């Protein structure tokens, strides 16, 4: 991919039919997110069936740690890919040679330091996350091994996002599928055939991450050679801060899930013991399939919007936002209906205990009761990132989980003494509040776009008028 080819490829952002373009970029984005989540999900499927509720509990305790590394990866991936897309829109291809190496070095530093810290203090961390004496050994076995693969997972995700920003979706689809397929096969062998249990699931995850990493690295090095940029172990402060600045709101969304999971594990273990932790773990895993679609459409809209914003094409940018709102609303409503109807069957994928399935299905339906509202919320965050409204995207990112949900869940569970039921009730209430806030914001920014569009039209018409007046008579 030469710079000329890249420019040609990115013309699609400004010229191709928006609906087709959004679909083209949504599919790989959803698959990328699915693969990032699938490692834990596939482990849960095999372990839940082979070992039972204790294994699900162990993976639920490990979930905040996995989410932390996904959050770091998304921080850099979104920040770097948005910067790449904006540079392509500005036709500033030289800037790519600075953005990409900085993203890689930033990932190496952050993931290595945090991974080492968690490995050293993992006993205290797992206990603080709500691990009981029964679940702790299983959780430790799992976490100790998956820490080996976090660097590979992070690079794969970041490289995939950057390649997508260049306009190349086919390679990303293939690369992200490799790890998921390998994980299913190796999980089956190590858990069902060789009976390695939780350790087998963790080993399968790491091996699959390495396989996916090797493929993406090969593709990435080819692009590196064609773009002629070098990778040096140095950081450009301004570029690195720019990456973090733009990706920070996505990081907050992901890390909020980790914080909420940690708080719920502790809170619910006091009211419902290990069974409550298993329930929240199953609910989280099934609902992730819903969130992948919403997040995928939102992240697909982002580089398209960023390109047109960078190119000053505000009329097309308005259409991008409108199309994305329709797409995310329709898809989330359809999926919500399917998941509400087949809740028991979906939960049954992870565990065989009928009593746990019935209890979890009731909780799950409460948790996703108003899920279609959330599409607008996540879309508003991605849109803010695309148009460089970083402060607004940050405020929206922390709003649902940190500002609304956490205080609300404590107020209902502890303050009103509603116990485990109160935790499930807090979800739809916080979702409705977040939806109302995001809708108001989208309407406000859409009006701002209309003003920019009118100003742009006025300037063009004024230039034409001046040109016509200056033209020689009789021509």
Tab-separated table of C-alpha atoms in Angstrom, residues 5-372:
chain	number	residue	atom	x	y	z
A	5	UNK	CA	-2.941	3.922	-3.141
A	6	UNK	CA	-3.806	4.915	0.403
A	7	UNK	CA	-5.104	8.275	-0.781
A	8	UNK	CA	-7.213	6.506	-3.426
A	9	UNK	CA	-8.511	4.023	-0.858
A	10	UNK	CA	-9.475	6.774	1.556
A	11	UNK	CA	-11.420	8.639	-1.147
A	12	UNK	CA	-14.197	6.179	-0.337
A	13	UNK	CA	-14.668	7.963	2.993
A	14	UNK	CA	-15.635	11.102	1.115
A	15	UNK	CA	-17.349	9.667	-1.965
A	16	UNK	CA	-18.801	6.168	-1.474
A	17	UNK	CA	-22.437	5.644	-0.503
A	18	UNK	CA	-22.641	6.161	3.269
A	19	UNK	CA	-24.851	3.162	4.076
A	20	UNK	CA	-22.587	0.823	2.119
A	21	UNK	CA	-19.483	2.407	3.650
A	22	UNK	CA	-20.839	2.082	7.188
A	23	UNK	CA	-21.684	-1.585	6.627
A	24	UNK	CA	-18.258	-2.210	5.095
A	25	UNK	CA	-16.488	-0.856	8.170
A	26	UNK	CA	-18.984	-2.043	10.801
A	27	UNK	CA	-18.491	-5.738	10.041
A	28	UNK	CA	-14.709	-5.831	10.694
A	29	UNK	CA	-15.119	-3.515	13.689
A	30	UNK	CA	-17.730	-5.820	15.233
A	31	UNK	CA	-15.592	-8.883	14.510
A	32	UNK	CA	-12.515	-7.194	16.024
A	33	UNK	CA	-14.448	-6.429	19.204
A	34	UNK	CA	-15.946	-9.910	19.199
A	35	UNK	CA	-12.518	-11.517	18.977
A	36	UNK	CA	-11.223	-9.333	21.812
A	37	UNK	CA	-14.133	-10.569	23.958
A	38	UNK	CA	-14.347	-14.092	22.554
A	39	UNK	CA	-11.286	-15.389	24.372
A	40	UNK	CA	-13.012	-14.982	27.732
A	41	UNK	CA	-16.379	-16.033	26.322
A	42	UNK	CA	-15.120	-19.236	24.707
A	43	UNK	CA	-13.223	-20.104	27.883
A	44	UNK	CA	-16.471	-19.568	29.817
A	45	UNK	CA	-18.431	-21.800	27.435
A	46	UNK	CA	-16.071	-24.764	27.728
A	47	UNK	CA	-15.295	-24.350	31.438
A	48	UNK	CA	-18.925	-23.747	32.415
A	49	UNK	CA	-19.943	-27.016	30.783
A	50	UNK	CA	-16.889	-29.036	31.891
A	51	UNK	CA	-16.387	-27.755	35.461
A	52	UNK	CA	-19.491	-25.731	36.335
A	53	UNK	CA	-20.332	-22.563	38.257
A	54	UNK	CA	-16.980	-22.299	40.091
A	55	UNK	CA	-15.118	-21.894	36.796
A	56	UNK	CA	-17.557	-19.179	35.673
A	57	UNK	CA	-16.984	-17.464	39.021
A	58	UNK	CA	-13.198	-17.597	38.528
A	59	UNK	CA	-13.435	-16.035	35.073
A	60	UNK	CA	-15.818	-13.394	36.416
A	61	UNK	CA	-13.184	-12.421	38.993
A	62	UNK	CA	-10.567	-12.286	36.213
A	63	UNK	CA	-12.818	-10.218	33.939
A	64	UNK	CA	-11.840	-6.755	35.312
A	65	UNK	CA	-8.161	-7.559	34.684
A	66	UNK	CA	-8.836	-8.609	31.098
A	67	UNK	CA	-11.002	-5.532	30.626
A	68	UNK	CA	-8.174	-3.325	31.895
A	69	UNK	CA	-5.823	-4.524	29.143
A	70	UNK	CA	-8.562	-4.228	26.530
A	71	UNK	CA	-9.122	-0.650	27.747
A	72	UNK	CA	-5.430	0.190	27.320
A	73	UNK	CA	-5.427	-1.342	23.834
A	74	UNK	CA	-8.565	0.571	22.841
A	75	UNK	CA	-7.103	3.800	24.245
A	76	UNK	CA	-4.192	3.594	21.807
A	77	UNK	CA	-6.102	1.916	18.949
A	78	UNK	CA	-8.867	4.527	18.806
A	79	UNK	CA	-6.493	7.452	19.342
A	80	UNK	CA	-4.028	6.281	16.693
A	81	UNK	CA	-6.618	5.189	14.099
A	82	UNK	CA	-8.537	8.462	14.453
A	83	UNK	CA	-5.296	10.413	13.987
A	84	UNK	CA	-4.469	8.274	10.929
A	85	UNK	CA	-7.941	8.814	9.415
A	86	UNK	CA	-7.775	12.569	10.064
A	87	UNK	CA	-4.297	12.759	8.501
A	88	UNK	CA	-5.599	10.927	5.435
A	89	UNK	CA	-8.484	13.401	5.234
A	90	UNK	CA	-5.988	16.284	5.415
A	91	UNK	CA	-3.689	14.405	2.970
A	92	UNK	CA	-0.905	14.787	5.534
A	93	UNK	CA	0.693	11.384	4.876
A	94	UNK	CA	4.045	12.362	6.367
A	95	UNK	CA	2.394	12.540	9.786
A	96	UNK	CA	1.625	8.795	9.611
A	97	UNK	CA	5.332	8.019	10.018
A	98	UNK	CA	5.172	9.641	13.454
A	99	UNK	CA	1.749	8.458	14.643
A	100	UNK	CA	2.186	4.707	14.081
A	101	UNK	CA	5.591	4.160	15.779
A	102	UNK	CA	4.434	6.246	18.756
A	103	UNK	CA	1.317	4.098	19.110
A	104	UNK	CA	3.403	0.911	19.201
A	105	UNK	CA	5.931	2.234	21.726
A	106	UNK	CA	3.146	3.631	23.911
A	107	UNK	CA	1.477	0.208	23.964
A	108	UNK	CA	4.710	-1.602	24.862
A	109	UNK	CA	5.401	0.700	27.799
A	110	UNK	CA	1.882	0.778	29.264
A	111	UNK	CA	1.050	-2.919	28.882
A	112	UNK	CA	4.463	-4.106	30.152
A	113	UNK	CA	4.414	-1.947	33.287
A	114	UNK	CA	0.807	-2.717	34.235
A	115	UNK	CA	1.135	-6.423	33.391
A	116	UNK	CA	4.218	-6.777	35.593
A	117	UNK	CA	2.497	-4.956	38.452
A	118	UNK	CA	-0.558	-7.215	38.309
A	119	UNK	CA	1.589	-10.358	38.210
A	120	UNK	CA	3.524	-9.289	41.323
A	121	UNK	CA	0.426	-8.323	43.344
A	122	UNK	CA	-2.097	-10.735	41.850
A	123	UNK	CA	-3.030	-12.445	45.145
A	124	UNK	CA	-4.087	-9.182	46.785
A	125	UNK	CA	-5.769	-7.997	43.594
A	126	UNK	CA	-7.867	-11.169	43.188
A	127	UNK	CA	-9.011	-11.063	46.816
A	128	UNK	CA	-9.925	-7.386	46.465
A	129	UNK	CA	-11.966	-8.290	43.369
A	130	UNK	CA	-14.169	-10.569	45.479
A	131	UNK	CA	-12.555	-14.013	45.079
A	132	UNK	CA	-13.735	-16.439	47.754
A	133	UNK	CA	-11.546	-19.243	49.135
A	134	UNK	CA	-13.263	-21.630	46.738
A	135	UNK	CA	-12.824	-19.506	43.601
A	136	UNK	CA	-9.407	-17.941	44.365
A	137	UNK	CA	-7.164	-20.885	43.231
A	138	UNK	CA	-8.992	-21.170	39.907
A	139	UNK	CA	-8.861	-17.404	39.316
A	140	UNK	CA	-5.129	-17.313	40.091
A	141	UNK	CA	-4.386	-20.185	37.699
A	142	UNK	CA	-6.220	-18.345	34.931
A	143	UNK	CA	-4.789	-14.848	35.496
A	144	UNK	CA	-1.179	-16.035	35.915
A	145	UNK	CA	-1.202	-17.515	32.419
A	146	UNK	CA	-3.270	-14.954	30.465
A	147	UNK	CA	-0.865	-12.184	31.524
A	148	UNK	CA	1.671	-13.771	29.150
A	149	UNK	CA	-0.515	-12.962	26.137
A	150	UNK	CA	-1.560	-9.369	26.824
A	151	UNK	CA	1.200	-7.792	24.696
A	152	UNK	CA	0.251	-9.948	21.710
A	153	UNK	CA	-3.448	-9.146	22.115
A	154	UNK	CA	-2.802	-5.405	22.418
A	155	UNK	CA	-0.626	-5.195	19.308
A	156	UNK	CA	-3.136	-7.193	17.258
A	157	UNK	CA	-6.023	-4.906	18.209
A	158	UNK	CA	-4.076	-1.666	17.665
A	159	UNK	CA	-2.663	-2.793	14.308
A	160	UNK	CA	-6.141	-3.912	13.191
A	161	UNK	CA	-7.635	-0.504	13.940
A	162	UNK	CA	-4.817	1.301	12.122
A	163	UNK	CA	-5.120	-0.941	9.047
A	164	UNK	CA	-8.889	-0.277	9.024
A	165	UNK	CA	-8.226	3.482	9.123
A	166	UNK	CA	-6.202	3.039	5.906
A	167	UNK	CA	-9.357	1.678	4.275
A	168	UNK	CA	-8.303	-1.984	4.279
A	169	UNK	CA	-10.997	-4.165	5.858
A	170	UNK	CA	-10.419	-7.612	4.319
A	171	UNK	CA	-7.077	-8.204	6.042
A	172	UNK	CA	-8.549	-7.220	9.400
A	173	UNK	CA	-11.476	-9.607	8.945
A	174	UNK	CA	-9.083	-12.477	8.287
A	175	UNK	CA	-6.588	-11.626	11.028
A	176	UNK	CA	-9.209	-11.223	13.733
A	177	UNK	CA	-10.897	-14.486	12.777
A	178	UNK	CA	-7.697	-16.536	13.097
A	179	UNK	CA	-7.380	-16.089	16.852
A	180	UNK	CA	-11.042	-16.842	17.532
A	181	UNK	CA	-11.054	-20.065	15.500
A	182	UNK	CA	-7.787	-21.276	17.033
A	183	UNK	CA	-9.072	-20.536	20.537
A	184	UNK	CA	-12.160	-22.701	20.030
A	185	UNK	CA	-10.101	-25.638	18.723
A	186	UNK	CA	-7.372	-25.437	21.380
A	187	UNK	CA	-9.917	-24.888	24.180
A	188	UNK	CA	-11.751	-28.030	23.158
A	189	UNK	CA	-8.540	-30.068	23.103
A	190	UNK	CA	-7.082	-28.809	26.391
A	191	UNK	CA	-10.340	-28.740	28.389
A	192	UNK	CA	-12.468	-31.563	26.973
A	193	UNK	CA	-9.801	-33.975	25.721
A	194	UNK	CA	-6.808	-33.445	28.045
A	195	UNK	CA	-8.790	-32.161	31.089
A	196	UNK	CA	-6.450	-29.226	31.836
A	197	UNK	CA	-9.363	-27.215	33.239
A	198	UNK	CA	-8.890	-23.498	33.907
A	199	UNK	CA	-5.162	-23.672	33.094
A	200	UNK	CA	-5.988	-25.228	29.729
A	201	UNK	CA	-8.391	-22.388	28.918
A	202	UNK	CA	-5.735	-19.796	29.748
A	203	UNK	CA	-3.066	-21.599	27.690
A	204	UNK	CA	-5.461	-21.815	24.729
A	205	UNK	CA	-6.108	-18.075	24.976
A	206	UNK	CA	-2.397	-17.195	24.939
A	207	UNK	CA	-1.553	-19.547	22.037
A	208	UNK	CA	-4.434	-18.129	19.979
A	209	UNK	CA	-3.356	-14.554	20.704
A	210	UNK	CA	0.181	-15.341	19.540
A	211	UNK	CA	-1.102	-16.906	16.298
A	212	UNK	CA	-3.251	-13.839	15.564
A	213	UNK	CA	-0.318	-11.573	16.426
A	214	UNK	CA	2.033	-13.335	13.972
A	215	UNK	CA	-0.366	-12.832	11.075
A	216	UNK	CA	-1.109	-9.169	11.857
A	217	UNK	CA	2.592	-8.459	12.393
A	218	UNK	CA	3.377	-9.871	8.939
A	219	UNK	CA	0.770	-7.630	7.299
A	220	UNK	CA	1.770	-4.627	9.391
A	221	UNK	CA	5.463	-4.964	8.516
A	222	UNK	CA	4.529	-5.083	4.827
A	223	UNK	CA	2.602	-1.816	5.190
A	224	UNK	CA	5.491	-0.344	7.192
A	225	UNK	CA	7.869	-1.130	4.341
A	226	UNK	CA	5.574	0.370	1.708
A	227	UNK	CA	4.991	3.557	3.724
A	228	UNK	CA	8.709	3.763	4.484
A	229	UNK	CA	8.486	4.656	8.171
A	230	UNK	CA	10.889	3.453	10.857
A	231	UNK	CA	10.045	2.133	14.310
A	232	UNK	CA	12.297	3.617	16.967
A	233	UNK	CA	11.907	3.079	20.703
A	234	UNK	CA	11.328	6.775	21.365
A	235	UNK	CA	8.224	8.802	22.133
A	236	UNK	CA	7.140	12.074	20.619
A	237	UNK	CA	5.407	13.738	23.553
A	238	UNK	CA	2.963	15.790	21.480
A	239	UNK	CA	1.928	12.847	19.265
A	240	UNK	CA	1.611	10.437	22.202
A	241	UNK	CA	-0.493	12.898	24.185
A	242	UNK	CA	-2.661	13.420	21.101
A	243	UNK	CA	-3.261	9.666	20.815
A	244	UNK	CA	-4.114	9.368	24.510
A	245	UNK	CA	-6.242	12.521	24.403
A	246	UNK	CA	-8.489	11.254	21.606
A	247	UNK	CA	-8.666	7.632	22.797
A	248	UNK	CA	-9.180	8.476	26.457
A	249	UNK	CA	-12.972	8.492	26.325
A	250	UNK	CA	-12.985	4.968	24.830
A	251	UNK	CA	-10.542	3.930	27.548
A	252	UNK	CA	-12.945	5.292	30.154
A	253	UNK	CA	-15.822	3.275	28.674
A	254	UNK	CA	-13.799	0.058	28.819
A	255	UNK	CA	-12.220	0.730	32.209
A	256	UNK	CA	-15.633	1.697	33.580
A	257	UNK	CA	-16.761	-1.849	32.825
A	258	UNK	CA	-13.793	-3.135	34.829
A	259	UNK	CA	-14.554	-0.800	37.737
A	260	UNK	CA	-18.253	-1.692	37.696
A	261	UNK	CA	-17.411	-5.416	37.527
A	262	UNK	CA	-15.040	-5.100	40.496
A	263	UNK	CA	-17.594	-3.137	42.545
A	264	UNK	CA	-20.434	-5.531	41.697
A	265	UNK	CA	-18.297	-8.561	42.537
A	266	UNK	CA	-17.569	-7.141	45.977
A	267	UNK	CA	-21.080	-5.823	46.573
A	268	UNK	CA	-22.939	-8.903	45.375
A	269	UNK	CA	-20.638	-11.370	47.129
A	270	UNK	CA	-21.798	-9.780	50.398
A	271	UNK	CA	-25.486	-10.204	49.514
A	272	UNK	CA	-25.589	-13.335	47.360
A	273	UNK	CA	-22.213	-15.087	47.697
A	274	UNK	CA	-20.592	-16.989	44.821
A	275	UNK	CA	-23.971	-17.568	43.143
A	276	UNK	CA	-24.469	-13.813	42.683
A	277	UNK	CA	-20.977	-13.517	41.169
A	278	UNK	CA	-21.745	-16.354	38.754
A	279	UNK	CA	-25.012	-14.613	37.790
A	280	UNK	CA	-23.331	-11.279	37.082
A	281	UNK	CA	-20.616	-13.110	35.134
A	282	UNK	CA	-23.122	-14.899	32.909
A	283	UNK	CA	-25.183	-11.734	32.423
A	284	UNK	CA	-22.076	-9.796	31.396
A	285	UNK	CA	-20.973	-12.420	28.884
A	286	UNK	CA	-24.331	-12.733	27.137
A	287	UNK	CA	-24.928	-8.963	27.028
A	288	UNK	CA	-21.488	-8.477	25.440
A	289	UNK	CA	-22.881	-9.852	22.178
A	290	UNK	CA	-25.312	-6.923	22.163
A	291	UNK	CA	-22.701	-4.307	23.000
A	292	UNK	CA	-20.325	-5.537	20.288
A	293	UNK	CA	-22.793	-4.511	17.592
A	294	UNK	CA	-23.431	-1.053	19.033
A	295	UNK	CA	-19.740	-0.400	19.661
A	296	UNK	CA	-18.835	-1.783	16.226
A	297	UNK	CA	-21.193	0.558	14.371
A	298	UNK	CA	-20.024	3.492	16.495
A	299	UNK	CA	-16.334	2.783	15.877
A	300	UNK	CA	-17.026	2.237	12.143
A	301	UNK	CA	-18.687	5.635	11.932
A	302	UNK	CA	-15.700	7.286	13.612
A	303	UNK	CA	-13.031	7.183	10.832
A	304	UNK	CA	-15.665	8.080	8.207
A	305	UNK	CA	-16.785	11.082	10.253
A	306	UNK	CA	-13.181	12.026	11.099
A	307	UNK	CA	-12.177	11.978	7.424
A	308	UNK	CA	-15.070	14.199	6.335
A	309	UNK	CA	-14.545	16.532	9.275
A	310	UNK	CA	-10.855	16.821	8.363
A	311	UNK	CA	-11.822	17.449	4.728
A	312	UNK	CA	-14.369	20.097	5.769
A	313	UNK	CA	-17.246	18.189	4.131
A	314	UNK	CA	-19.928	19.077	6.704
A	315	UNK	CA	-22.887	18.163	4.489
A	316	UNK	CA	-21.623	14.589	4.153
A	317	UNK	CA	-20.708	14.522	7.848
A	318	UNK	CA	-24.350	15.257	8.709
A	319	UNK	CA	-25.440	12.333	6.537
A	320	UNK	CA	-22.880	10.058	8.198
A	321	UNK	CA	-24.301	10.881	11.648
A	322	UNK	CA	-27.910	10.467	10.486
A	323	UNK	CA	-27.217	7.108	8.822
A	324	UNK	CA	-25.285	5.840	11.856
A	325	UNK	CA	-28.129	6.812	14.219
A	326	UNK	CA	-30.634	4.870	12.099
A	327	UNK	CA	-28.305	1.857	11.769
A	328	UNK	CA	-27.509	1.627	15.468
A	329	UNK	CA	-31.154	2.121	16.511
A	330	UNK	CA	-32.563	-0.525	14.156
A	331	UNK	CA	-29.855	-3.139	14.783
A	332	UNK	CA	-29.927	-2.734	18.576
A	333	UNK	CA	-33.734	-3.042	18.668
A	334	UNK	CA	-33.732	-6.233	16.581
A	335	UNK	CA	-30.969	-7.828	18.656
A	336	UNK	CA	-32.644	-6.749	21.910
A	337	UNK	CA	-35.880	-8.501	20.898
A	338	UNK	CA	-34.005	-11.706	20.017
A	339	UNK	CA	-32.055	-11.721	23.287
A	340	UNK	CA	-35.160	-11.009	25.390
A	341	UNK	CA	-37.022	-13.925	23.794
A	342	UNK	CA	-34.169	-16.454	23.844
A	343	UNK	CA	-32.452	-15.443	27.102
A	344	UNK	CA	-32.523	-18.929	28.628
A	345	UNK	CA	-31.089	-20.574	25.516
A	346	UNK	CA	-28.263	-18.025	25.269
A	347	UNK	CA	-27.329	-18.403	28.937
A	348	UNK	CA	-27.479	-22.172	28.505
A	349	UNK	CA	-24.526	-21.920	26.111
A	350	UNK	CA	-22.310	-21.219	29.118
A	351	UNK	CA	-23.725	-23.500	31.824
A	352	UNK	CA	-25.946	-26.573	32.257
A	353	UNK	CA	-27.425	-25.919	35.734
A	354	UNK	CA	-31.144	-25.230	35.078
A	355	UNK	CA	-31.683	-23.333	38.344
A	356	UNK	CA	-28.814	-20.944	37.571
A	357	UNK	CA	-30.087	-20.505	33.986
A	358	UNK	CA	-33.598	-19.508	35.144
A	359	UNK	CA	-32.304	-17.122	37.826
A	360	UNK	CA	-29.773	-15.521	35.489
A	361	UNK	CA	-32.378	-15.080	32.717
A	362	UNK	CA	-34.548	-12.980	35.051
A	363	UNK	CA	-31.577	-10.792	35.973
A	364	UNK	CA	-30.447	-10.555	32.347
A	365	UNK	CA	-33.840	-9.324	31.118
A	366	UNK	CA	-33.784	-6.563	33.724
A	367	UNK	CA	-30.226	-5.556	32.822
A	368	UNK	CA	-30.995	-5.161	29.072
A	369	UNK	CA	-34.574	-3.879	29.526
A	370	UNK	CA	-33.915	-0.588	27.689
A	371	UNK	CA	-30.836	-1.614	25.685
A	372	UNK	CA	-31.978	0.003	22.372
